[in-house]
Amino acid sequence: MDKKLLDILACPLCKSPLIYDKSKQELICKADRIAFPIRDDIPVMLEDEARELTNDEVDALKK
């Protein structure tokens, strides 16, 4: 994921910054507890495509 692109992307729901999870190819919004997929190097920033984070995933983000 391009660092410059990541710097300008924000959650489409709450406008919070996103965290890039390279291993899962997702952009994570901690505020809304959702993850947006990245497919073929393109972030899919649609609410319908996002998945809810598990409690374990949210706890891991706090560390």
PDB file of N, CA, C and O in Angstrom:
ATOM      1  N   MET A   1       0.859  -1.179   0.000  1.00  0.00           N
ATOM      2  CA  MET A   1       0.000   0.000   0.000  1.00  0.00           C
ATOM      3  C   MET A   1       0.892   1.224   0.000  1.00  0.00           C
ATOM      4  O   MET A   1       1.833   1.318   0.790  1.00  0.00           O
ATOM      5  N   ASP A   2       0.619   2.151  -0.861  1.00  0.00           N
ATOM      6  CA  ASP A   2       1.397   3.385  -0.985  1.00  0.00           C
ATOM      7  C   ASP A   2       1.208   4.255   0.258  1.00  0.00           C
ATOM      8  O   ASP A   2       0.075   4.545   0.668  1.00  0.00           O
ATOM      9  N   LYS A   3       2.303   4.653   0.876  1.00  0.00           N
ATOM     10  CA  LYS A   3       2.271   5.463   2.099  1.00  0.00           C
ATOM     11  C   LYS A   3       1.522   6.773   1.877  1.00  0.00           C
ATOM     12  O   LYS A   3       0.745   7.208   2.719  1.00  0.00           O
ATOM     13  N   LYS A   4       1.712   7.411   0.739  1.00  0.00           N
ATOM     14  CA  LYS A   4       1.032   8.682   0.457  1.00  0.00           C
ATOM     15  C   LYS A   4      -0.485   8.484   0.373  1.00  0.00           C
ATOM     16  O   LYS A   4      -1.253   9.303   0.868  1.00  0.00           O
ATOM     17  N   LEU A   5      -0.899   7.395  -0.238  1.00  0.00           N
ATOM     18  CA  LEU A   5      -2.326   7.097  -0.343  1.00  0.00           C
ATOM     19  C   LEU A   5      -2.905   6.823   1.042  1.00  0.00           C
ATOM     20  O   LEU A   5      -3.975   7.326   1.388  1.00  0.00           O
ATOM     21  N   LEU A   6      -2.189   6.060   1.838  1.00  0.00           N
ATOM     22  CA  LEU A   6      -2.649   5.752   3.186  1.00  0.00           C
ATOM     23  C   LEU A   6      -2.790   7.016   4.026  1.00  0.00           C
ATOM     24  O   LEU A   6      -3.708   7.131   4.836  1.00  0.00           O
ATOM     25  N   ASP A   7      -1.918   7.985   3.823  1.00  0.00           N
ATOM     26  CA  ASP A   7      -1.978   9.241   4.579  1.00  0.00           C
ATOM     27  C   ASP A   7      -3.236  10.060   4.275  1.00  0.00           C
ATOM     28  O   ASP A   7      -3.719  10.789   5.135  1.00  0.00           O
ATOM     29  N   ILE A   8      -3.778   9.930   3.073  1.00  0.00           N
ATOM     30  CA  ILE A   8      -4.947  10.740   2.715  1.00  0.00           C
ATOM     31  C   ILE A   8      -6.273   9.991   2.861  1.00  0.00           C
ATOM     32  O   ILE A   8      -7.321  10.617   2.897  1.00  0.00           O
ATOM     33  N   LEU A   9      -6.219   8.667   2.952  1.00  0.00           N
ATOM     34  CA  LEU A   9      -7.457   7.899   3.105  1.00  0.00           C
ATOM     35  C   LEU A   9      -7.997   8.026   4.521  1.00  0.00           C
ATOM     36  O   LEU A   9      -7.247   8.090   5.486  1.00  0.00           O
ATOM     37  N   ALA A  10      -9.307   8.066   4.626  1.00  0.00           N
ATOM     38  CA  ALA A  10      -9.984   8.104   5.915  1.00  0.00           C
ATOM     39  C   ALA A  10     -11.223   7.215   5.831  1.00  0.00           C
ATOM     40  O   ALA A  10     -11.715   6.913   4.738  1.00  0.00           O
ATOM     41  N   CYS A  11     -11.706   6.828   6.970  1.00  0.00           N
ATOM     42  CA  CYS A  11     -12.921   6.013   7.020  1.00  0.00           C
ATOM     43  C   CYS A  11     -14.068   6.811   6.377  1.00  0.00           C
ATOM     44  O   CYS A  11     -14.310   7.960   6.749  1.00  0.00           O
ATOM     45  N   PRO A  12     -14.780   6.207   5.428  1.00  0.00           N
ATOM     46  CA  PRO A  12     -15.886   6.930   4.788  1.00  0.00           C
ATOM     47  C   PRO A  12     -17.075   7.164   5.728  1.00  0.00           C
ATOM     48  O   PRO A  12     -17.908   8.014   5.461  1.00  0.00           O
ATOM     49  N   LEU A  13     -17.134   6.443   6.835  1.00  0.00           N
ATOM     50  CA  LEU A  13     -18.248   6.593   7.764  1.00  0.00           C
ATOM     51  C   LEU A  13     -17.999   7.677   8.806  1.00  0.00           C
ATOM     52  O   LEU A  13     -18.853   8.515   9.062  1.00  0.00           O
ATOM     53  N   CYS A  14     -16.805   7.656   9.414  1.00  0.00           N
ATOM     54  CA  CYS A  14     -16.559   8.588  10.518  1.00  0.00           C
ATOM     55  C   CYS A  14     -15.382   9.530  10.268  1.00  0.00           C
ATOM     56  O   CYS A  14     -15.104  10.382  11.100  1.00  0.00           O
ATOM     57  N   LYS A  15     -14.694   9.356   9.158  1.00  0.00           N
ATOM     58  CA  LYS A  15     -13.554  10.204   8.759  1.00  0.00           C
ATOM     59  C   LYS A  15     -12.314  10.015   9.637  1.00  0.00           C
ATOM     60  O   LYS A  15     -11.406  10.824   9.616  1.00  0.00           O
ATOM     61  N   SER A  16     -12.259   8.932  10.416  1.00  0.00           N
ATOM     62  CA  SER A  16     -11.089   8.632  11.236  1.00  0.00           C
ATOM     63  C   SER A  16      -9.958   8.097  10.364  1.00  0.00           C
ATOM     64  O   SER A  16     -10.206   7.542   9.285  1.00  0.00           O
ATOM     65  N   PRO A  17      -8.712   8.218  10.829  1.00  0.00           N
ATOM     66  CA  PRO A  17      -7.588   7.623  10.093  1.00  0.00           C
ATOM     67  C   PRO A  17      -7.715   6.104  10.074  1.00  0.00           C
ATOM     68  O   PRO A  17      -8.349   5.502  10.958  1.00  0.00           O
ATOM     69  N   LEU A  18      -7.117   5.488   9.078  1.00  0.00           N
ATOM     70  CA  LEU A  18      -7.171   4.039   8.922  1.00  0.00           C
ATOM     71  C   LEU A  18      -5.802   3.421   9.189  1.00  0.00           C
ATOM     72  O   LEU A  18      -4.774   4.058   8.975  1.00  0.00           O
ATOM     73  N   ILE A  19      -5.826   2.174   9.644  1.00  0.00           N
ATOM     74  CA  ILE A  19      -4.602   1.420   9.909  1.00  0.00           C
ATOM     75  C   ILE A  19      -4.486   0.344   8.845  1.00  0.00           C
ATOM     76  O   ILE A  19      -5.438  -0.404   8.590  1.00  0.00           O
ATOM     77  N   TYR A  20      -3.307   0.250   8.244  1.00  0.00           N
ATOM     78  CA  TYR A  20      -3.075  -0.742   7.195  1.00  0.00           C
ATOM     79  C   TYR A  20      -2.612  -2.047   7.821  1.00  0.00           C
ATOM     80  O   TYR A  20      -1.620  -2.086   8.534  1.00  0.00           O
ATOM     81  N   ASP A  21      -3.347  -3.134   7.573  1.00  0.00           N
ATOM     82  CA  ASP A  21      -2.954  -4.474   8.007  1.00  0.00           C
ATOM     83  C   ASP A  21      -2.457  -5.216   6.774  1.00  0.00           C
ATOM     84  O   ASP A  21      -3.245  -5.717   5.976  1.00  0.00           O
ATOM     85  N   LYS A  22      -1.138  -5.253   6.646  1.00  0.00           N
ATOM     86  CA  LYS A  22      -0.526  -5.837   5.453  1.00  0.00           C
ATOM     87  C   LYS A  22      -0.831  -7.328   5.325  1.00  0.00           C
ATOM     88  O   LYS A  22      -1.111  -7.812   4.239  1.00  0.00           O
ATOM     89  N   SER A  23      -0.795  -8.057   6.450  1.00  0.00           N
ATOM     90  CA  SER A  23      -0.990  -9.508   6.391  1.00  0.00           C
ATOM     91  C   SER A  23      -2.397  -9.892   5.919  1.00  0.00           C
ATOM     92  O   SER A  23      -2.570 -10.884   5.230  1.00  0.00           O
ATOM     93  N   LYS A  24      -3.399  -9.096   6.297  1.00  0.00           N
ATOM     94  CA  LYS A  24      -4.782  -9.389   5.900  1.00  0.00           C
ATOM     95  C   LYS A  24      -5.239  -8.573   4.699  1.00  0.00           C
ATOM     96  O   LYS A  24      -6.366  -8.750   4.230  1.00  0.00           O
ATOM     97  N   GLN A  25      -4.384  -7.650   4.239  1.00  0.00           N
ATOM     98  CA  GLN A  25      -4.752  -6.769   3.129  1.00  0.00           C
ATOM     99  C   GLN A  25      -6.072  -6.060   3.413  1.00  0.00           C
ATOM    100  O   GLN A  25      -7.058  -6.163   2.666  1.00  0.00           O
ATOM    101  N   GLU A  26      -6.069  -5.311   4.545  1.00  0.00           N
ATOM    102  CA  GLU A  26      -7.248  -4.564   4.966  1.00  0.00           C
ATOM    103  C   GLU A  26      -6.840  -3.200   5.517  1.00  0.00           C
ATOM    104  O   GLU A  26      -5.714  -3.020   5.973  1.00  0.00           O
ATOM    105  N   LEU A  27      -7.796  -2.289   5.477  1.00  0.00           N
ATOM    106  CA  LEU A  27      -7.662  -0.993   6.134  1.00  0.00           C
ATOM    107  C   LEU A  27      -8.645  -0.995   7.295  1.00  0.00           C
ATOM    108  O   LEU A  27      -9.842  -1.227   7.105  1.00  0.00           O
ATOM    109  N   ILE A  28      -8.138  -0.743   8.491  1.00  0.00           N
ATOM    110  CA  ILE A  28      -8.926  -0.874   9.709  1.00  0.00           C
ATOM    111  C   ILE A  28      -9.289   0.488  10.274  1.00  0.00           C
ATOM    112  O   ILE A  28      -8.437   1.364  10.395  1.00  0.00           O
ATOM    113  N   CYS A  29     -10.556   0.629  10.632  1.00  0.00           N
ATOM    114  CA  CYS A  29     -11.040   1.814  11.350  1.00  0.00           C
ATOM    115  C   CYS A  29     -11.270   1.394  12.793  1.00  0.00           C
ATOM    116  O   CYS A  29     -12.194   0.616  13.080  1.00  0.00           O
ATOM    117  N   LYS A  30     -10.419   1.883  13.696  1.00  0.00           N
ATOM    118  CA  LYS A  30     -10.557   1.546  15.113  1.00  0.00           C
ATOM    119  C   LYS A  30     -11.842   2.120  15.692  1.00  0.00           C
ATOM    120  O   LYS A  30     -12.496   1.481  16.518  1.00  0.00           O
ATOM    121  N   ALA A  31     -12.229   3.304  15.281  1.00  0.00           N
ATOM    122  CA  ALA A  31     -13.413   3.970  15.840  1.00  0.00           C
ATOM    123  C   ALA A  31     -14.699   3.191  15.553  1.00  0.00           C
ATOM    124  O   ALA A  31     -15.548   3.032  16.433  1.00  0.00           O
ATOM    125  N   ASP A  32     -14.844   2.699  14.339  1.00  0.00           N
ATOM    126  CA  ASP A  32     -16.056   1.976  13.959  1.00  0.00           C
ATOM    127  C   ASP A  32     -15.913   0.461  14.100  1.00  0.00           C
ATOM    128  O   ASP A  32     -16.883  -0.269  13.885  1.00  0.00           O
ATOM    129  N   ARG A  33     -14.693   0.000  14.407  1.00  0.00           N
ATOM    130  CA  ARG A  33     -14.412  -1.429  14.583  1.00  0.00           C
ATOM    131  C   ARG A  33     -14.748  -2.236  13.333  1.00  0.00           C
ATOM    132  O   ARG A  33     -15.388  -3.289  13.395  1.00  0.00           O
ATOM    133  N   ILE A  34     -14.319  -1.702  12.175  1.00  0.00           N
ATOM    134  CA  ILE A  34     -14.541  -2.398  10.903  1.00  0.00           C
ATOM    135  C   ILE A  34     -13.250  -2.412  10.092  1.00  0.00           C
ATOM    136  O   ILE A  34     -12.337  -1.625  10.343  1.00  0.00           O
ATOM    137  N   ALA A  35     -13.213  -3.316   9.116  1.00  0.00           N
ATOM    138  CA  ALA A  35     -12.063  -3.436   8.234  1.00  0.00           C
ATOM    139  C   ALA A  35     -12.535  -3.449   6.788  1.00  0.00           C
ATOM    140  O   ALA A  35     -13.473  -4.174   6.435  1.00  0.00           O
ATOM    141  N   PHE A  36     -11.888  -2.625   5.973  1.00  0.00           N
ATOM    142  CA  PHE A  36     -12.195  -2.556   4.553  1.00  0.00           C
ATOM    143  C   PHE A  36     -11.170  -3.382   3.781  1.00  0.00           C
ATOM    144  O   PHE A  36      -9.971  -3.253   4.018  1.00  0.00           O
ATOM    145  N   PRO A  37     -11.610  -4.217   2.837  1.00  0.00           N
ATOM    146  CA  PRO A  37     -10.668  -5.048   2.101  1.00  0.00           C
ATOM    147  C   PRO A  37      -9.867  -4.250   1.065  1.00  0.00           C
ATOM    148  O   PRO A  37     -10.299  -3.191   0.602  1.00  0.00           O
ATOM    149  N   ILE A  38      -8.714  -4.785   0.725  1.00  0.00           N
ATOM    150  CA  ILE A  38      -7.905  -4.259  -0.375  1.00  0.00           C
ATOM    151  C   ILE A  38      -7.827  -5.382  -1.399  1.00  0.00           C
ATOM    152  O   ILE A  38      -7.343  -6.476  -1.102  1.00  0.00           O
ATOM    153  N   ARG A  39      -8.323  -5.112  -2.589  1.00  0.00           N
ATOM    154  CA  ARG A  39      -8.334  -6.122  -3.654  1.00  0.00           C
ATOM    155  C   ARG A  39      -7.551  -5.602  -4.855  1.00  0.00           C
ATOM    156  O   ARG A  39      -7.832  -4.510  -5.344  1.00  0.00           O
ATOM    157  N   ASP A  40      -6.585  -6.388  -5.286  1.00  0.00           N
ATOM    158  CA  ASP A  40      -5.735  -6.000  -6.419  1.00  0.00           C
ATOM    159  C   ASP A  40      -5.130  -4.617  -6.195  1.00  0.00           C
ATOM    160  O   ASP A  40      -5.120  -3.777  -7.100  1.00  0.00           O
ATOM    161  N   ASP A  41      -4.656  -4.383  -4.961  1.00  0.00           N
ATOM    162  CA  ASP A  41      -4.015  -3.115  -4.561  1.00  0.00           C
ATOM    163  C   ASP A  41      -4.970  -1.920  -4.564  1.00  0.00           C
ATOM    164  O   ASP A  41      -4.538  -0.778  -4.546  1.00  0.00           O
ATOM    165  N   ILE A  42      -6.284  -2.178  -4.579  1.00  0.00           N
ATOM    166  CA  ILE A  42      -7.269  -1.095  -4.571  1.00  0.00           C
ATOM    167  C   ILE A  42      -8.122  -1.214  -3.308  1.00  0.00           C
ATOM    168  O   ILE A  42      -8.783  -2.239  -3.096  1.00  0.00           O
ATOM    169  N   PRO A  43      -8.115  -0.183  -2.441  1.00  0.00           N
ATOM    170  CA  PRO A  43      -8.969  -0.223  -1.253  1.00  0.00           C
ATOM    171  C   PRO A  43     -10.448  -0.155  -1.646  1.00  0.00           C
ATOM    172  O   PRO A  43     -10.845   0.669  -2.456  1.00  0.00           O
ATOM    173  N   VAL A  44     -11.239  -1.051  -1.097  1.00  0.00           N
ATOM    174  CA  VAL A  44     -12.678  -1.079  -1.343  1.00  0.00           C
ATOM    175  C   VAL A  44     -13.336  -0.413  -0.132  1.00  0.00           C
ATOM    176  O   VAL A  44     -13.572  -1.031   0.889  1.00  0.00           O
ATOM    177  N   MET A  45     -13.637   0.866  -0.274  1.00  0.00           N
ATOM    178  CA  MET A  45     -14.096   1.685   0.844  1.00  0.00           C
ATOM    179  C   MET A  45     -15.619   1.791   0.890  1.00  0.00           C
ATOM    180  O   MET A  45     -16.185   2.855   1.091  1.00  0.00           O
ATOM    181  N   LEU A  46     -16.287   0.675   0.717  1.00  0.00           N
ATOM    182  CA  LEU A  46     -17.744   0.627   0.743  1.00  0.00           C
ATOM    183  C   LEU A  46     -18.208  -0.017   2.043  1.00  0.00           C
ATOM    184  O   LEU A  46     -17.690  -1.064   2.446  1.00  0.00           O
ATOM    185  N   GLU A  47     -19.195   0.576   2.686  1.00  0.00           N
ATOM    186  CA  GLU A  47     -19.705   0.055   3.953  1.00  0.00           C
ATOM    187  C   GLU A  47     -20.184  -1.389   3.813  1.00  0.00           C
ATOM    188  O   GLU A  47     -19.971  -2.217   4.697  1.00  0.00           O
ATOM    189  N   ASP A  48     -20.810  -1.704   2.687  1.00  0.00           N
ATOM    190  CA  ASP A  48     -21.324  -3.056   2.463  1.00  0.00           C
ATOM    191  C   ASP A  48     -20.214  -4.096   2.331  1.00  0.00           C
ATOM    192  O   ASP A  48     -20.452  -5.287   2.527  1.00  0.00           O
ATOM    193  N   GLU A  49     -19.021  -3.664   1.965  1.00  0.00           N
ATOM    194  CA  GLU A  49     -17.888  -4.575   1.789  1.00  0.00           C
ATOM    195  C   GLU A  49     -17.058  -4.733   3.060  1.00  0.00           C
ATOM    196  O   GLU A  49     -16.222  -5.627   3.157  1.00  0.00           O
ATOM    197  N   ALA A  50     -17.270  -3.855   4.034  1.00  0.00           N
ATOM    198  CA  ALA A  50     -16.486  -3.898   5.276  1.00  0.00           C
ATOM    199  C   ALA A  50     -16.958  -5.048   6.154  1.00  0.00           C
ATOM    200  O   ALA A  50     -18.105  -5.478   6.079  1.00  0.00           O
ATOM    201  N   ARG A  51     -16.034  -5.519   6.991  1.00  0.00           N
ATOM    202  CA  ARG A  51     -16.396  -6.560   7.951  1.00  0.00           C
ATOM    203  C   ARG A  51     -16.170  -6.034   9.364  1.00  0.00           C
ATOM    204  O   ARG A  51     -15.307  -5.183   9.585  1.00  0.00           O
ATOM    205  N   GLU A  52     -16.946  -6.527  10.303  1.00  0.00           N
ATOM    206  CA  GLU A  52     -16.789  -6.137  11.701  1.00  0.00           C
ATOM    207  C   GLU A  52     -15.572  -6.842  12.281  1.00  0.00           C
ATOM    208  O   GLU A  52     -15.334  -8.017  12.001  1.00  0.00           O
ATOM    209  N   LEU A  53     -14.823  -6.117  13.104  1.00  0.00           N
ATOM    210  CA  LEU A  53     -13.680  -6.705  13.786  1.00  0.00           C
ATOM    211  C   LEU A  53     -14.169  -7.519  14.976  1.00  0.00           C
ATOM    212  O   LEU A  53     -15.151  -7.161  15.627  1.00  0.00           O
ATOM    213  N   THR A  54     -13.448  -8.595  15.258  1.00  0.00           N
ATOM    214  CA  THR A  54     -13.760  -9.390  16.440  1.00  0.00           C
ATOM    215  C   THR A  54     -13.223  -8.667  17.675  1.00  0.00           C
ATOM    216  O   THR A  54     -12.389  -7.762  17.574  1.00  0.00           O
ATOM    217  N   ASN A  55     -13.689  -9.069  18.838  1.00  0.00           N
ATOM    218  CA  ASN A  55     -13.195  -8.475  20.081  1.00  0.00           C
ATOM    219  C   ASN A  55     -11.693  -8.687  20.235  1.00  0.00           C
ATOM    220  O   ASN A  55     -10.987  -7.805  20.715  1.00  0.00           O
ATOM    221  N   ASP A  56     -11.197  -9.855  19.831  1.00  0.00           N
ATOM    222  CA  ASP A  56      -9.759 -10.133  19.904  1.00  0.00           C
ATOM    223  C   ASP A  56      -8.970  -9.190  18.999  1.00  0.00           C
ATOM    224  O   ASP A  56      -7.893  -8.721  19.365  1.00  0.00           O
ATOM    225  N   GLU A  57      -9.500  -8.916  17.812  1.00  0.00           N
ATOM    226  CA  GLU A  57      -8.820  -7.994  16.896  1.00  0.00           C
ATOM    227  C   GLU A  57      -8.793  -6.579  17.455  1.00  0.00           C
ATOM    228  O   GLU A  57      -7.787  -5.882  17.347  1.00  0.00           O
ATOM    229  N   VAL A  58      -9.882  -6.159  18.060  1.00  0.00           N
ATOM    230  CA  VAL A  58      -9.946  -4.814  18.661  1.00  0.00           C
ATOM    231  C   VAL A  58      -8.959  -4.728  19.813  1.00  0.00           C
ATOM    232  O   VAL A  58      -8.227  -3.732  19.944  1.00  0.00           O
ATOM    233  N   ASP A  59      -8.900  -5.764  20.648  1.00  0.00           N
ATOM    234  CA  ASP A  59      -7.958  -5.779  21.767  1.00  0.00           C
ATOM    235  C   ASP A  59      -6.516  -5.721  21.277  1.00  0.00           C
ATOM    236  O   ASP A  59      -5.677  -5.047  21.879  1.00  0.00           O
ATOM    237  N   ALA A  60      -6.214  -6.394  20.190  1.00  0.00           N
ATOM    238  CA  ALA A  60      -4.858  -6.400  19.637  1.00  0.00           C
ATOM    239  C   ALA A  60      -4.467  -5.005  19.140  1.00  0.00           C
ATOM    240  O   ALA A  60      -3.288  -4.633  19.204  1.00  0.00           O
ATOM    241  N   LEU A  61      -5.422  -4.226  18.663  1.00  0.00           N
ATOM    242  CA  LEU A  61      -5.145  -2.878  18.188  1.00  0.00           C
ATOM    243  C   LEU A  61      -4.775  -1.939  19.332  1.00  0.00           C
ATOM    244  O   LEU A  61      -4.072  -0.957  19.138  1.00  0.00           O
ATOM    245  N   LYS A  62      -5.263  -2.235  20.510  1.00  0.00           N
ATOM    246  CA  LYS A  62      -5.003  -1.382  21.670  1.00  0.00           C
ATOM    247  C   LYS A  62      -3.585  -1.544  22.188  1.00  0.00           C
ATOM    248  O   LYS A  62      -3.106  -0.695  22.914  1.00  0.00           O
ATOM    249  N   LYS A  63      -2.929  -2.623  21.819  1.00  0.00           N
ATOM    250  CA  LYS A  63      -1.565  -2.898  22.312  1.00  0.00           C
ATOM    251  C   LYS A  63      -0.523  -2.151  21.541  1.00  0.00           C
ATOM    252  O   LYS A  63      -0.609  -1.678  20.531  1.00  0.00           O
TER     253      LYS A  63
END
